[in-house]
CSV table of C-alpha atoms and ligand atoms in Angstrom, one decimal:
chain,number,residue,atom,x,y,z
J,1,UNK,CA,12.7,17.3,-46.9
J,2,UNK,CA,14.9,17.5,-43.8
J,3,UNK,CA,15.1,14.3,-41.8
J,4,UNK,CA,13.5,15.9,-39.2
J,5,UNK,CA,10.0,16.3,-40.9
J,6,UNK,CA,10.4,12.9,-42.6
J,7,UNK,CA,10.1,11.5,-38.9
J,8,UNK,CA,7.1,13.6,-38.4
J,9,UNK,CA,5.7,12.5,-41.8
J,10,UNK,CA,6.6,8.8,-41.2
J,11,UNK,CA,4.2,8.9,-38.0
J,12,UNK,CA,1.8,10.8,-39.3
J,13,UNK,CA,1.1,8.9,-42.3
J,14,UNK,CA,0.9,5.8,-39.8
J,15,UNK,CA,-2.1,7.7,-37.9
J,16,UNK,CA,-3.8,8.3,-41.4
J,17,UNK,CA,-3.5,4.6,-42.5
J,18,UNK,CA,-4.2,3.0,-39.0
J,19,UNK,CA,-7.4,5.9,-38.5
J,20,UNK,CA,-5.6,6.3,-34.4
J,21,UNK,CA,-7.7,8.7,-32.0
J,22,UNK,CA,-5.6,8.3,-29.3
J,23,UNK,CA,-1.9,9.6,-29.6
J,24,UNK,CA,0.4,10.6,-27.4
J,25,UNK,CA,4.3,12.3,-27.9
J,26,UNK,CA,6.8,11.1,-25.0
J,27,UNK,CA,9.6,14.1,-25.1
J,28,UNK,CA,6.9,16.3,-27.7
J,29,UNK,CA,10.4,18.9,-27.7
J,30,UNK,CA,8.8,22.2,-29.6
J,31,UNK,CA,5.6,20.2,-30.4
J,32,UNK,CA,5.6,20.4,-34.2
J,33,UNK,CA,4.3,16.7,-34.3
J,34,UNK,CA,1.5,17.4,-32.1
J,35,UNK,CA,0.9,20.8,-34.4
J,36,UNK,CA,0.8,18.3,-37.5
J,37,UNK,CA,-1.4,15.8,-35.9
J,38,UNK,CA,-4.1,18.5,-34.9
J,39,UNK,CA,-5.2,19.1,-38.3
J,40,UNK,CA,-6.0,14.9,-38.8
J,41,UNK,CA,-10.0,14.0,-39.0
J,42,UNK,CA,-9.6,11.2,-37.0
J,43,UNK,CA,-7.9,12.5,-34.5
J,44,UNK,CA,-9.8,13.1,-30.7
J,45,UNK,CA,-6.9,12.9,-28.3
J,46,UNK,CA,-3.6,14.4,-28.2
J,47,UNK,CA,-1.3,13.9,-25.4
J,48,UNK,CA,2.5,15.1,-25.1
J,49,UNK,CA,4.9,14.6,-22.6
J,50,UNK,CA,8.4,16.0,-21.9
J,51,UNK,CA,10.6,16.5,-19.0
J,52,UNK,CA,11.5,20.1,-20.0
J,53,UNK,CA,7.8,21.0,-20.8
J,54,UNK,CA,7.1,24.8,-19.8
J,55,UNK,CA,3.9,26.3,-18.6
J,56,UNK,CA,3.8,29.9,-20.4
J,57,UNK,CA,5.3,28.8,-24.1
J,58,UNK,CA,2.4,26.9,-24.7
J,59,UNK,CA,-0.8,29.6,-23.6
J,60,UNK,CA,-2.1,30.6,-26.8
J,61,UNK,CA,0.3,29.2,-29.0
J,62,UNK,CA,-0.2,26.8,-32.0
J,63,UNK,CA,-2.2,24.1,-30.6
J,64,UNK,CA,-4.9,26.4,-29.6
J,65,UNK,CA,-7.7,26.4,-32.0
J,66,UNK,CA,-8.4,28.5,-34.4
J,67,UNK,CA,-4.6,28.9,-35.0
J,68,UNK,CA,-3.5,27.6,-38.1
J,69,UNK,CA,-6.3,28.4,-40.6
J,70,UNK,CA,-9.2,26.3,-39.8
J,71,UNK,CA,-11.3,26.2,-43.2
J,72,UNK,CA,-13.7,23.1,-42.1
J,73,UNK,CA,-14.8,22.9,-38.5
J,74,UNK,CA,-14.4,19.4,-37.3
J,75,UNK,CA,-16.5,16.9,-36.9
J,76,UNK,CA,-14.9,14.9,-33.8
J,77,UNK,CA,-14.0,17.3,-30.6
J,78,UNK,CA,-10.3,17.0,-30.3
J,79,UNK,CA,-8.4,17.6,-26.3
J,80,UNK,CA,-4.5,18.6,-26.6
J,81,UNK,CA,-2.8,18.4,-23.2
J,82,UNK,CA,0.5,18.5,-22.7
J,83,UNK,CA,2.3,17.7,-19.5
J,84,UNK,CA,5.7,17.8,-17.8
J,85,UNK,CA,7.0,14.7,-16.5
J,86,UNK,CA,9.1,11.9,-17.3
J,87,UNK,CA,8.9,9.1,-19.7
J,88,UNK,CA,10.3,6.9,-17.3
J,89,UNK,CA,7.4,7.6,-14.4
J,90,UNK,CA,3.8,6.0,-14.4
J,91,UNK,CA,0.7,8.3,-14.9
J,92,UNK,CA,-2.4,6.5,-15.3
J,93,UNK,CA,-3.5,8.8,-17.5
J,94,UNK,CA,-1.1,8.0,-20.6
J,95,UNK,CA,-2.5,4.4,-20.3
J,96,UNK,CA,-5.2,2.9,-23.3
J,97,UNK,CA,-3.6,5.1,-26.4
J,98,UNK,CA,-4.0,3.6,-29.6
J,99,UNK,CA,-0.4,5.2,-29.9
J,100,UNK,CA,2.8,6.3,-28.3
J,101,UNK,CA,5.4,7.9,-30.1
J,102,UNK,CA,8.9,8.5,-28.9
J,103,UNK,CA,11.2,10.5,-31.6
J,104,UNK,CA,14.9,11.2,-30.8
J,105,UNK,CA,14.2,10.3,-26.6
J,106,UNK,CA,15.7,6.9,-26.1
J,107,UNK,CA,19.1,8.4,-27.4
J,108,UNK,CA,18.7,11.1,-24.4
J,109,UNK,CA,18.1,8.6,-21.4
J,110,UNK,CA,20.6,7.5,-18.9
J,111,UNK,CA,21.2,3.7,-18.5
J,112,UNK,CA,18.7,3.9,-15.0
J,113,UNK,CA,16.1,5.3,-17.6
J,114,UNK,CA,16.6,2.9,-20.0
J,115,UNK,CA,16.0,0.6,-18.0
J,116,UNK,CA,13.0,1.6,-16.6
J,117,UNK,CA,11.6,2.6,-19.8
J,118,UNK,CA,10.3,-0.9,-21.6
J,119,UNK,CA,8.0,-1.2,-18.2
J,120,UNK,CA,6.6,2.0,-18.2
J,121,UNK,CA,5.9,2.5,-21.6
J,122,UNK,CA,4.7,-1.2,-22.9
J,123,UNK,CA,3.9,-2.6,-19.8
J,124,UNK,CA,2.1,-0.2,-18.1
J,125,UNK,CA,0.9,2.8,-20.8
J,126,UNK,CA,0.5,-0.1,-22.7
J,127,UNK,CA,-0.6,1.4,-26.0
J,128,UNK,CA,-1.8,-0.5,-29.2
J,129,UNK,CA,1.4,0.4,-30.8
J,130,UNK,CA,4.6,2.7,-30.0
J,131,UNK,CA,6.7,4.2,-32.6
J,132,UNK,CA,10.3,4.9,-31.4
J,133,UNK,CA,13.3,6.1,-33.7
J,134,UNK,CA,16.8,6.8,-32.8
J,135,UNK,CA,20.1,8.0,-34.7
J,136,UNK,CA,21.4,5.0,-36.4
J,137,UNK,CA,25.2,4.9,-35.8
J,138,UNK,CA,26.2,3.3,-39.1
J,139,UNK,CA,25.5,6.6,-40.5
J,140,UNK,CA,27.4,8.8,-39.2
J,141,UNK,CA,30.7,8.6,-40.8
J,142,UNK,CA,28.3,10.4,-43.6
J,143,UNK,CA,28.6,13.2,-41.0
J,144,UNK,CA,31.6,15.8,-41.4
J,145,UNK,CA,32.5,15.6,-37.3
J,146,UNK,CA,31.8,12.0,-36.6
J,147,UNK,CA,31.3,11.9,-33.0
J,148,UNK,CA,27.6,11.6,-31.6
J,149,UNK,CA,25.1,13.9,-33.5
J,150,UNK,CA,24.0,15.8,-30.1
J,151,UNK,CA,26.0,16.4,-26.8
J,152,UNK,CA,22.8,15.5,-25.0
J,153,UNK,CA,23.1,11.5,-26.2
J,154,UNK,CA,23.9,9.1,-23.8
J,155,UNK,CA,24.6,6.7,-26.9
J,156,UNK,CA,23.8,6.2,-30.1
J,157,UNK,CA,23.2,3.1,-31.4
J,158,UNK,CA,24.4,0.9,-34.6
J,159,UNK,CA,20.9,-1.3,-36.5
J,160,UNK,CA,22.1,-4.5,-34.7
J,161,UNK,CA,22.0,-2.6,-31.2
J,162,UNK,CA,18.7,-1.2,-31.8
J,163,UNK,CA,17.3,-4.2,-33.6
J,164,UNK,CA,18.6,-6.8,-30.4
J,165,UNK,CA,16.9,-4.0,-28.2
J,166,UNK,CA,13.6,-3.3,-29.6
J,167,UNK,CA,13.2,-7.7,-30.5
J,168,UNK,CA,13.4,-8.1,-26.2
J,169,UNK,CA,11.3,-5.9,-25.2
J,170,UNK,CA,8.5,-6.8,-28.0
J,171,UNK,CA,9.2,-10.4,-26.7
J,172,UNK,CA,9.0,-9.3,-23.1
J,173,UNK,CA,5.6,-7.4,-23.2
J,174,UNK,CA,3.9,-9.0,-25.7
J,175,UNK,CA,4.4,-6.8,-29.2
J,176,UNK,CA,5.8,-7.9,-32.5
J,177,UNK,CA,8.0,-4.9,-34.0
J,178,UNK,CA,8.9,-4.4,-37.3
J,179,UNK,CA,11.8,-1.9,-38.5
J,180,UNK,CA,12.4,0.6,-40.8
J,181,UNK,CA,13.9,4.0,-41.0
J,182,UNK,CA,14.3,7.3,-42.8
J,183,UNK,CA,16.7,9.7,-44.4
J,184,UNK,CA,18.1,8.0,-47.2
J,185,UNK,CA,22.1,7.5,-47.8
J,186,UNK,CA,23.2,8.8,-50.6
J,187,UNK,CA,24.0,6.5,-53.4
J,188,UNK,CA,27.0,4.2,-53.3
J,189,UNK,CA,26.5,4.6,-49.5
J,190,UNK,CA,23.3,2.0,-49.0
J,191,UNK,CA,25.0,-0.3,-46.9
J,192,UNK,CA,25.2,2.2,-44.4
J,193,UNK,CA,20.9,2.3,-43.9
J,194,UNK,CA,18.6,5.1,-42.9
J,195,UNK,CA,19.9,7.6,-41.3
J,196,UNK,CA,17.3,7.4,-38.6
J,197,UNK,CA,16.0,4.1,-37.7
J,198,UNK,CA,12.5,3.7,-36.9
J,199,UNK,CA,11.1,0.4,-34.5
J,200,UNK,CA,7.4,0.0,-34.8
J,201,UNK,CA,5.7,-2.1,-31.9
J,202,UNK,CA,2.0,-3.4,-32.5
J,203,UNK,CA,0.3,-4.9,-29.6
J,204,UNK,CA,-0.6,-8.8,-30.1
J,205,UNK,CA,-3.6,-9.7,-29.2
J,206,UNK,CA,-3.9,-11.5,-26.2
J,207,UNK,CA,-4.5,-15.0,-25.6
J,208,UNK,CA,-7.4,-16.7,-23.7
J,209,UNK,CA,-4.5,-18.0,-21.3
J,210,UNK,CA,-3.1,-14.1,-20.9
J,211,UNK,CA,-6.0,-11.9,-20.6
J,212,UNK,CA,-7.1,-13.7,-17.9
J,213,UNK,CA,-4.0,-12.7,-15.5
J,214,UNK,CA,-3.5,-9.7,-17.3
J,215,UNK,CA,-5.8,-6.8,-15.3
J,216,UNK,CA,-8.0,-5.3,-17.4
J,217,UNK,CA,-7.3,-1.4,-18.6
J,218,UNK,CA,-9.8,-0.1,-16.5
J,219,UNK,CA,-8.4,-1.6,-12.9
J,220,UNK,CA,-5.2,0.5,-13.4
J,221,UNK,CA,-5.3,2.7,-10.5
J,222,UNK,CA,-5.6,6.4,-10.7
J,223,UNK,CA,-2.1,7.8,-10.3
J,224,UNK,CA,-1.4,11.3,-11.5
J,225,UNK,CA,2.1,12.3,-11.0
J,226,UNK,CA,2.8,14.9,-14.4
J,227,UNK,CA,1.7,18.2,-13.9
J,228,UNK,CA,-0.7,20.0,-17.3
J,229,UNK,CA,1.2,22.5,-18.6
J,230,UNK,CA,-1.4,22.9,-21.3
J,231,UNK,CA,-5.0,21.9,-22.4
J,232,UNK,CA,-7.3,22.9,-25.0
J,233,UNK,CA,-10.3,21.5,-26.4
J,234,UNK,CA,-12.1,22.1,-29.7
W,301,SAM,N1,10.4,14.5,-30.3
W,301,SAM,C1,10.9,15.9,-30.6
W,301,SAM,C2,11.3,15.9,-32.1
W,301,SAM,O1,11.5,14.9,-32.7
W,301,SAM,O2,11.5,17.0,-32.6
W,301,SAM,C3,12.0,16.3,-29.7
W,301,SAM,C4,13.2,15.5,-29.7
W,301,SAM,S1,14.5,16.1,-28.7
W,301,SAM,C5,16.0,15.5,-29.4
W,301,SAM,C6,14.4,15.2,-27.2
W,301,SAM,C7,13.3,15.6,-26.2
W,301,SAM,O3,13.1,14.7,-25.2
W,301,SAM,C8,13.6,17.0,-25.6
W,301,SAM,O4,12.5,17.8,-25.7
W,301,SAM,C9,13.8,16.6,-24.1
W,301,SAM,O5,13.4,17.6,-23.2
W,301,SAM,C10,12.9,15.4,-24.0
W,301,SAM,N2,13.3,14.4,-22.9
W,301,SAM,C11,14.5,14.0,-22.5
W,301,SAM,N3,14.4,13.1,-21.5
W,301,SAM,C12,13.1,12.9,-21.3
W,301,SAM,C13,12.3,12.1,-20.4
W,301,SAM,N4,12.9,11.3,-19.5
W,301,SAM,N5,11.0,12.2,-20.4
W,301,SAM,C14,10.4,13.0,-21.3
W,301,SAM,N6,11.0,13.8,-22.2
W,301,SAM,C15,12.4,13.8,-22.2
């Protein structure tokens, strides 16, 4: 299968052996992941979230129920809602998922973004874990035109960048992160890795000396600064 829908796989076959209810897309794009989540049992809550998010594409289309040939009513109600807004600003309403995913966004932020992002998304959403891939660099002399895969990237970065990345901010907010990737290089080419790489953050639990200054999920002010776009329940 195309890369693509092995990214879409990979997180979806992360919900299925972690049983998440809580998941939410930062930069959802067309919203095929969202789409391929909707059909999981123990799924309740889907969330997605993307700066270029427009009202009237979404009215009626595939996340509404009943689309997509429903055979067995569920047995858990399920809420989609998507919104427009930024990854990089604070709505208190994508905090206490059991799972954030960002696939092909970091690559699209400017450096102020960057920046802000580690804060907003593991500080103050704050999931249980976060899934984040990104072009891996090393691959892309596999590319015929090797310059950056999309115009849109700000970078694109090699395992080590990534890798040095993703191990701060785990350290910073409190999350261990193991890596992987997919898209496979062709053989004789292994050196090269995955040709997306994959960082996946789980939440360590906190200690007796850190939950105490830590506020509590619930204390997190209300603060609603994306605008619904969509919301369906079923
Ligand atoms: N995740 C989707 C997928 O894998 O098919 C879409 C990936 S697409 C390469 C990047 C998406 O991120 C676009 O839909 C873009 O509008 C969105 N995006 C870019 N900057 C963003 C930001 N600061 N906050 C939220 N979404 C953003």
């Amino acid at each position: 299968p195309p890369v693509y829908e092995q990214r879409y796989c990979f997180v979806k076959n992360l919900v299925n052996r972690h049983g998440l209810r809580k998941i939410a897309d930062l930069g959802f794009g067309d919203a095929t992941l969202l789409w391929m989540l909707k059909y999981h049992r123990c799924v309740q809550y889907l969330v997605g979230v993307d700066i270029a998010a427009r009202p009237f594409e979404w009215g009626g289309g595939r996340l509404s129920p009943g689309v997509g040939g429903y055979i067995v009513p569920r047995e858990l109600d399920l809420t989609i809602t998507l919104y427009r807004g930024s990854a990089v600003q604070k709505d208190s309403r994508l905090c206490g998922f059991d799972l954030i995913t960002c696939i092909e966004l970091i690559e699209h932020l400017d450096s102020e973004d960057l920046a802000k992002f580690p804060e907003v998304v593991f500080g103050y959403f704050s999931p249980g874990m976060v899934v984040i891939s990104t072009p891996n660099s090393e691959f892309n002399p596999l590319f015929p035109a090797s310059t950056f895969r999309d115009p849109d990237h700000r970078f694109e970065w090699n395992r080590t960048q990534f890798q040095t990345w993703a191990l701060d901010v785990a350290k910073l907010y409190n999350y261990s992160v193991e890596f992987t990737g997919v898209g496979d290089p062709p053989a004789g080419a292994e050196h090269v890795g995955y040709c997306t790489q994959i960082g996946v953050f789980q939440k360590n639990i906190a200690k007796a000396t850190e939950s105490s200054i830590s506020e509590p999920e619930e204390h997190v002010p209300e603060e609603h600064i994306y605008e619904v776009v969509y919301t369906t329940s079923y």
